[in-house]
Tab-separated table of C-alpha atoms in Angstrom:
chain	number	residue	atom	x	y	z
A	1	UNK	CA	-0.283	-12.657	-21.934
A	2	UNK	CA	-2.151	-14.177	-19.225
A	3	UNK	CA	-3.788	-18.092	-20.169
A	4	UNK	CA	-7.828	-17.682	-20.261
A	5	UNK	CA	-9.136	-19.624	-17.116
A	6	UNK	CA	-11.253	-22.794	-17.858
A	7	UNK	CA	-15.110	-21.940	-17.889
A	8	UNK	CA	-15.713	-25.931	-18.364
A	9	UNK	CA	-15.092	-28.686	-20.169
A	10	UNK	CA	-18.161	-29.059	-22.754
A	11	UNK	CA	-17.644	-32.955	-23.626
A	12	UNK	CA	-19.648	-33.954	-27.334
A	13	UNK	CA	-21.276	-37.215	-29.108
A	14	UNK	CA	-20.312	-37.049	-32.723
A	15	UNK	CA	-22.450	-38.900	-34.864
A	16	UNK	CA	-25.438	-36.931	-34.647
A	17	UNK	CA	-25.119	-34.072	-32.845
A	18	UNK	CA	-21.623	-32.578	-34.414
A	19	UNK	CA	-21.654	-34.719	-37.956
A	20	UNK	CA	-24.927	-34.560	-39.731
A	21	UNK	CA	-24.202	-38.824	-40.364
A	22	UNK	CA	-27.646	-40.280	-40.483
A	23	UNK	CA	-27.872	-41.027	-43.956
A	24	UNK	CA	-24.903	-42.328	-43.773
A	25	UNK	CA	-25.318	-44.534	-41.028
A	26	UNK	CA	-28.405	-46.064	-42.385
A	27	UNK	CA	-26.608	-46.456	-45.457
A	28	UNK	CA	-23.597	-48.062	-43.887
A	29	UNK	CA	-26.523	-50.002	-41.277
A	30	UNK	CA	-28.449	-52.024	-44.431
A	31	UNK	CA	-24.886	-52.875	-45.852
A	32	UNK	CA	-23.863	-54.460	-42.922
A	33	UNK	CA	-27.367	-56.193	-42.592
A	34	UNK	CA	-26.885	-58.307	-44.996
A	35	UNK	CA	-23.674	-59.680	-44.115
A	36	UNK	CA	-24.728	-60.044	-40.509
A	37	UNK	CA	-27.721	-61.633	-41.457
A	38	UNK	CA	-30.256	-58.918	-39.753
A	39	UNK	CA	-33.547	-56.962	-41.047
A	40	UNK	CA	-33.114	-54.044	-43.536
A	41	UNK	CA	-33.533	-50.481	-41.962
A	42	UNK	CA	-36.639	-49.034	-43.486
A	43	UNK	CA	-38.081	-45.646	-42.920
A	44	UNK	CA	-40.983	-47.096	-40.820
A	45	UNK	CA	-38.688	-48.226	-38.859
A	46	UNK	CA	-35.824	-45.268	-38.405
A	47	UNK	CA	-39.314	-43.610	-37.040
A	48	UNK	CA	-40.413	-46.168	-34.640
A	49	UNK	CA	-36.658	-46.366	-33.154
A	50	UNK	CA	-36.148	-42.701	-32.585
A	51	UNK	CA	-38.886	-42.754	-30.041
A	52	UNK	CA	-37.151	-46.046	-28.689
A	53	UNK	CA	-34.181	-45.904	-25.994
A	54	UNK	CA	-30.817	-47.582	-27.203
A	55	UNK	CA	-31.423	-50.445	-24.921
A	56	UNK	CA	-34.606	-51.416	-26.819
A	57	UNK	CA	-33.364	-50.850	-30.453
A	58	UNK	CA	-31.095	-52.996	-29.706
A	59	UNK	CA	-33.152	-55.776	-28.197
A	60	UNK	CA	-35.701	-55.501	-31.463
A	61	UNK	CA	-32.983	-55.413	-33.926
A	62	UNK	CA	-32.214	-58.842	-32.633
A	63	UNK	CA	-28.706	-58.230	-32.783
A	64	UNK	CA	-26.947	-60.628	-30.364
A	65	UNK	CA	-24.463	-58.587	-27.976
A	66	UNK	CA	-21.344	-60.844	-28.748
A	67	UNK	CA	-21.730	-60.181	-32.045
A	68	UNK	CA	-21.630	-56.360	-31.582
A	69	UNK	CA	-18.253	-55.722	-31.191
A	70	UNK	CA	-17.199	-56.929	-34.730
A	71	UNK	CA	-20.737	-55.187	-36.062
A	72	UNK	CA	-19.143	-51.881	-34.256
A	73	UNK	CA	-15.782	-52.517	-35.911
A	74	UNK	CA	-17.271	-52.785	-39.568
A	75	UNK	CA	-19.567	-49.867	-39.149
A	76	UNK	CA	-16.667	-47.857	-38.272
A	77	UNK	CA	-14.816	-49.014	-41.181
A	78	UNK	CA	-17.183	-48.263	-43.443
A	79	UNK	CA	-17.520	-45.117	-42.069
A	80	UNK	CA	-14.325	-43.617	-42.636
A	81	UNK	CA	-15.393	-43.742	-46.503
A	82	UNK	CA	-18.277	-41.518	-45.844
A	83	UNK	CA	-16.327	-38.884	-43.602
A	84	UNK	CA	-15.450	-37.114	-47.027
A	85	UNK	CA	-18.787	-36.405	-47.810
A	86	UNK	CA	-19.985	-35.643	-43.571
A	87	UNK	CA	-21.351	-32.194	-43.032
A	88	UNK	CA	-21.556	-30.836	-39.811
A	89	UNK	CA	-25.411	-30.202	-38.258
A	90	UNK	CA	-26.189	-26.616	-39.268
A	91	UNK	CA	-25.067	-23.791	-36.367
A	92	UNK	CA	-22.853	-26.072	-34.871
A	93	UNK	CA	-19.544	-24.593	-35.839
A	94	UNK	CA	-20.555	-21.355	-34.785
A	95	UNK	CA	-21.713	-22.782	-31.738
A	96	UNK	CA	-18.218	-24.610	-30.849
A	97	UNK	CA	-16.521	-21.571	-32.004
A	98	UNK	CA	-18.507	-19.532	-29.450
A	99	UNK	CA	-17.470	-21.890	-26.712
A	100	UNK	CA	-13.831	-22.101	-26.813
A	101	UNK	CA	-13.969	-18.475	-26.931
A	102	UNK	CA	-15.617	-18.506	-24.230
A	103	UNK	CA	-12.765	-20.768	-22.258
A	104	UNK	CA	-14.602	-24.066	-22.411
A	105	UNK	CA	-12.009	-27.008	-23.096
A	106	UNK	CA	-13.947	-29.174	-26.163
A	107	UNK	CA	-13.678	-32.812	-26.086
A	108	UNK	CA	-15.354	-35.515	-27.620
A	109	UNK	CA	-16.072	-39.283	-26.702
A	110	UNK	CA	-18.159	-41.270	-29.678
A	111	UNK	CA	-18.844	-44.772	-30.476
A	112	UNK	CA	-16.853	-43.881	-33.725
A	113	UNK	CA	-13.406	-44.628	-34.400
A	114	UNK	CA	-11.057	-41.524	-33.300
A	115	UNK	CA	-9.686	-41.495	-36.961
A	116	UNK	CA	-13.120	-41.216	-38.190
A	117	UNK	CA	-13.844	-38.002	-35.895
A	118	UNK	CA	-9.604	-36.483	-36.219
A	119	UNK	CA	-10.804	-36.742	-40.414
A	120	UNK	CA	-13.580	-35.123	-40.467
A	121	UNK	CA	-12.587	-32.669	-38.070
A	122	UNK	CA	-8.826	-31.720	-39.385
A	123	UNK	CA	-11.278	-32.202	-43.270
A	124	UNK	CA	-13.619	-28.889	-41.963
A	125	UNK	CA	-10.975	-27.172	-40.162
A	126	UNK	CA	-12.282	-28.006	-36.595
A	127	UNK	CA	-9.442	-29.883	-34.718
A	128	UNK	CA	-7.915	-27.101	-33.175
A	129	UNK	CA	-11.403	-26.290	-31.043
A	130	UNK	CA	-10.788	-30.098	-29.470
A	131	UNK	CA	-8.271	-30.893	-26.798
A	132	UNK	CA	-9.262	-35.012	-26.888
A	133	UNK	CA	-11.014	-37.025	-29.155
A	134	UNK	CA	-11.538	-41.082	-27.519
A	135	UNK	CA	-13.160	-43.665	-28.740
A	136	UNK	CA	-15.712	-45.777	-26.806
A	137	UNK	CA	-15.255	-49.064	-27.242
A	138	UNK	CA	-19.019	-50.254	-26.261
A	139	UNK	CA	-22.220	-49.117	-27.621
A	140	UNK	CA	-23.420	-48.456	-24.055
A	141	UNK	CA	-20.197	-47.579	-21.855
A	142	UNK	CA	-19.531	-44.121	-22.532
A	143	UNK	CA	-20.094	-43.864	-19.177
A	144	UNK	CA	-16.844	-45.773	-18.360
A	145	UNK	CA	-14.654	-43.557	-20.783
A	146	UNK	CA	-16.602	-40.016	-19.364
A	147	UNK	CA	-15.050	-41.496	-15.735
A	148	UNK	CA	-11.551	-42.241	-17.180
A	149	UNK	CA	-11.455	-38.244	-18.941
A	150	UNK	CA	-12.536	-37.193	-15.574
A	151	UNK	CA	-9.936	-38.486	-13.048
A	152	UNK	CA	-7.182	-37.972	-15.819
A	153	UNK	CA	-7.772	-34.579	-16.551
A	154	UNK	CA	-8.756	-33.786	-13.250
A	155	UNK	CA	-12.166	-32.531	-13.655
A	156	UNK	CA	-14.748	-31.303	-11.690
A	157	UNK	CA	-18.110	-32.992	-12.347
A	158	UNK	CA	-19.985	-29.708	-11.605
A	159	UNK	CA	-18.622	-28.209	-14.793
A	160	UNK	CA	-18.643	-31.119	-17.440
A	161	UNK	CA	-21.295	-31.234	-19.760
A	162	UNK	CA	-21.961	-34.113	-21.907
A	163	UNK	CA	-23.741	-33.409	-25.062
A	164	UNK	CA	-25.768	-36.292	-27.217
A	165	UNK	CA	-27.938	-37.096	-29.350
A	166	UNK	CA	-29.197	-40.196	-27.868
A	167	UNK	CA	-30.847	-41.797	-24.708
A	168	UNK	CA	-27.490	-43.330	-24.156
A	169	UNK	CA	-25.842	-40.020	-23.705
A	170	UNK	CA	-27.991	-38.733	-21.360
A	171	UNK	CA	-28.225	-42.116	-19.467
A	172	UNK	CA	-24.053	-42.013	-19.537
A	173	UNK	CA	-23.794	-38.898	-18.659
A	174	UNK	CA	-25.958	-39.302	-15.560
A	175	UNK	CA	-24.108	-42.619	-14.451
A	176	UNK	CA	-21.071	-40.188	-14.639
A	177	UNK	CA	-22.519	-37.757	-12.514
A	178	UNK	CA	-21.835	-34.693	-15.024
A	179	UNK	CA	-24.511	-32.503	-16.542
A	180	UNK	CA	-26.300	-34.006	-20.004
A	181	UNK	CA	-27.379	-32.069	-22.658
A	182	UNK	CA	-29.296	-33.270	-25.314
A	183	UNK	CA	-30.197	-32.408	-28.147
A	184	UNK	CA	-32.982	-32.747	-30.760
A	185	UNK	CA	-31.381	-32.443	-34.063
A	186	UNK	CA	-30.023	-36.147	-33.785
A	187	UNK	CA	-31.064	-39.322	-33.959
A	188	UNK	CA	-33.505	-39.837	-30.463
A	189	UNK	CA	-37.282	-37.691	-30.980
A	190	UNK	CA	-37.583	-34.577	-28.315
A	191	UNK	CA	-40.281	-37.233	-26.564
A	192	UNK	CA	-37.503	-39.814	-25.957
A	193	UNK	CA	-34.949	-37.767	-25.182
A	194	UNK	CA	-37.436	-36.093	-22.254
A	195	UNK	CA	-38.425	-39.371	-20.735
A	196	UNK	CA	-34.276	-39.852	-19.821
A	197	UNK	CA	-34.562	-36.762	-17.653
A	198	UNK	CA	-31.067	-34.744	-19.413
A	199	UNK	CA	-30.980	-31.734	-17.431
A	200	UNK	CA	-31.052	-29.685	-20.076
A	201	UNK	CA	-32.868	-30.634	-23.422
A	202	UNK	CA	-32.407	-28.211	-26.923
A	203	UNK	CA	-33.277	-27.897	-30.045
A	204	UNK	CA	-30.741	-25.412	-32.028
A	205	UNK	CA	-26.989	-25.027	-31.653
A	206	UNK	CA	-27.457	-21.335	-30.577
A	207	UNK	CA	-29.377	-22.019	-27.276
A	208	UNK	CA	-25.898	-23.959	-26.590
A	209	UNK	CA	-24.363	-20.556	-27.113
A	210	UNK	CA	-27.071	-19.034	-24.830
A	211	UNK	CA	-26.946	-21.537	-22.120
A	212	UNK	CA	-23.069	-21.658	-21.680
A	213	UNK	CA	-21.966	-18.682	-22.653
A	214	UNK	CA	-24.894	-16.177	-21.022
């Protein structure tokens, strides 16, 4: 039997817009608050930052940058406690189910640990859909590991999609030169999302199935 041709490679955040880990995060966030000596995550203020870009959450939380490595590390940690209880955003197994049918190679590239993503992947029966899981070592330089993916794999730019959650998906994506799709069931509001410009900005898992697989 003949190998199905590649449609595309359909590249994925994970926090957010495959795991449904917001609770968890802020959970995880005011834990870590207090040992890092930063302001408590209240609701008021979850709704102020979704409107916000990453770039200016980050300057309001106050946190300094040479102190967000080891904040990264400890999240992540503390994360792989919660994977057991992760469920994935409604639609969106379906939706990467529909893709690799369709001959898209699925990848991901997250600011979460690749054990953290492997878990909860092998835990709801999703790792054979992925053909690389890597880790991005900065909050903002997904960009740099999108490049990397590209030249080893040998992709062609005009058929990667990057799919996020967050302003700093689409803005990576675009400093990659690859197509960014965003998506409103994360983290970032529809209205910040739009102001980044992702070429293509939705709101269920199924108009993924209608967009790449026509």
């Amino acid at each position: 039997m003949r190998p199905q041709a590649i449609a595309g490679t359909v590249i994925f955040d994970f926090d957010g817009t495959i795991a449904d880990s917001l609770a968890a995060g802020i959970k995880i966030g005011n834990q870590l608050a207090k040992e890092f000596g930063l302001e408590p995550i209240t609701m008021e203020k979850l709704r102020r930052w979704q409107n916000l870009s990453s770039q200016q959450i980050l300057k309001e939380a106050k946190i300094p940058f040479f102190r967000i490595p080891r904040l990264l590390s400890r999240f992540r940690v503390e994360m792989n406690r919660e994977v057991p209880q992760l469920c994935p955003i409604p639609g969106i197994q379906e939706a990467l189910l529909a893709l690799k049918q369709n001959g898209y190679r699925l990848g991901i590239v997250s600011s979460n640990s690749e054990n953290n993503v492997w878990a909860f992947l092998h835990a709801r029966q999703l790792d054979h859909l992925f053909d690389f899981v890597v880790s991005s070592p900065r909050v903002l330089g997904k960009n740099k590991v999108l490049k990397r993916l590209i030249k080893e794999y040998q992709l062609h730019s005009d058929h990667v999609f990057y799919i996020g959650d967050e302003t700093r998906d689409v803005e990576a994506a675009h400093k990659t030169g690859v197509k960014s799709i965003a998506v409103c069931w994360g983290f970032n509001s529809p209205h910040a999302l739009r102001s980044h410009n992702p070429d293509f900005l939705l709101r269920d898992p199924q108009e993924l199935v209608a967009l790449l697989c026509p």
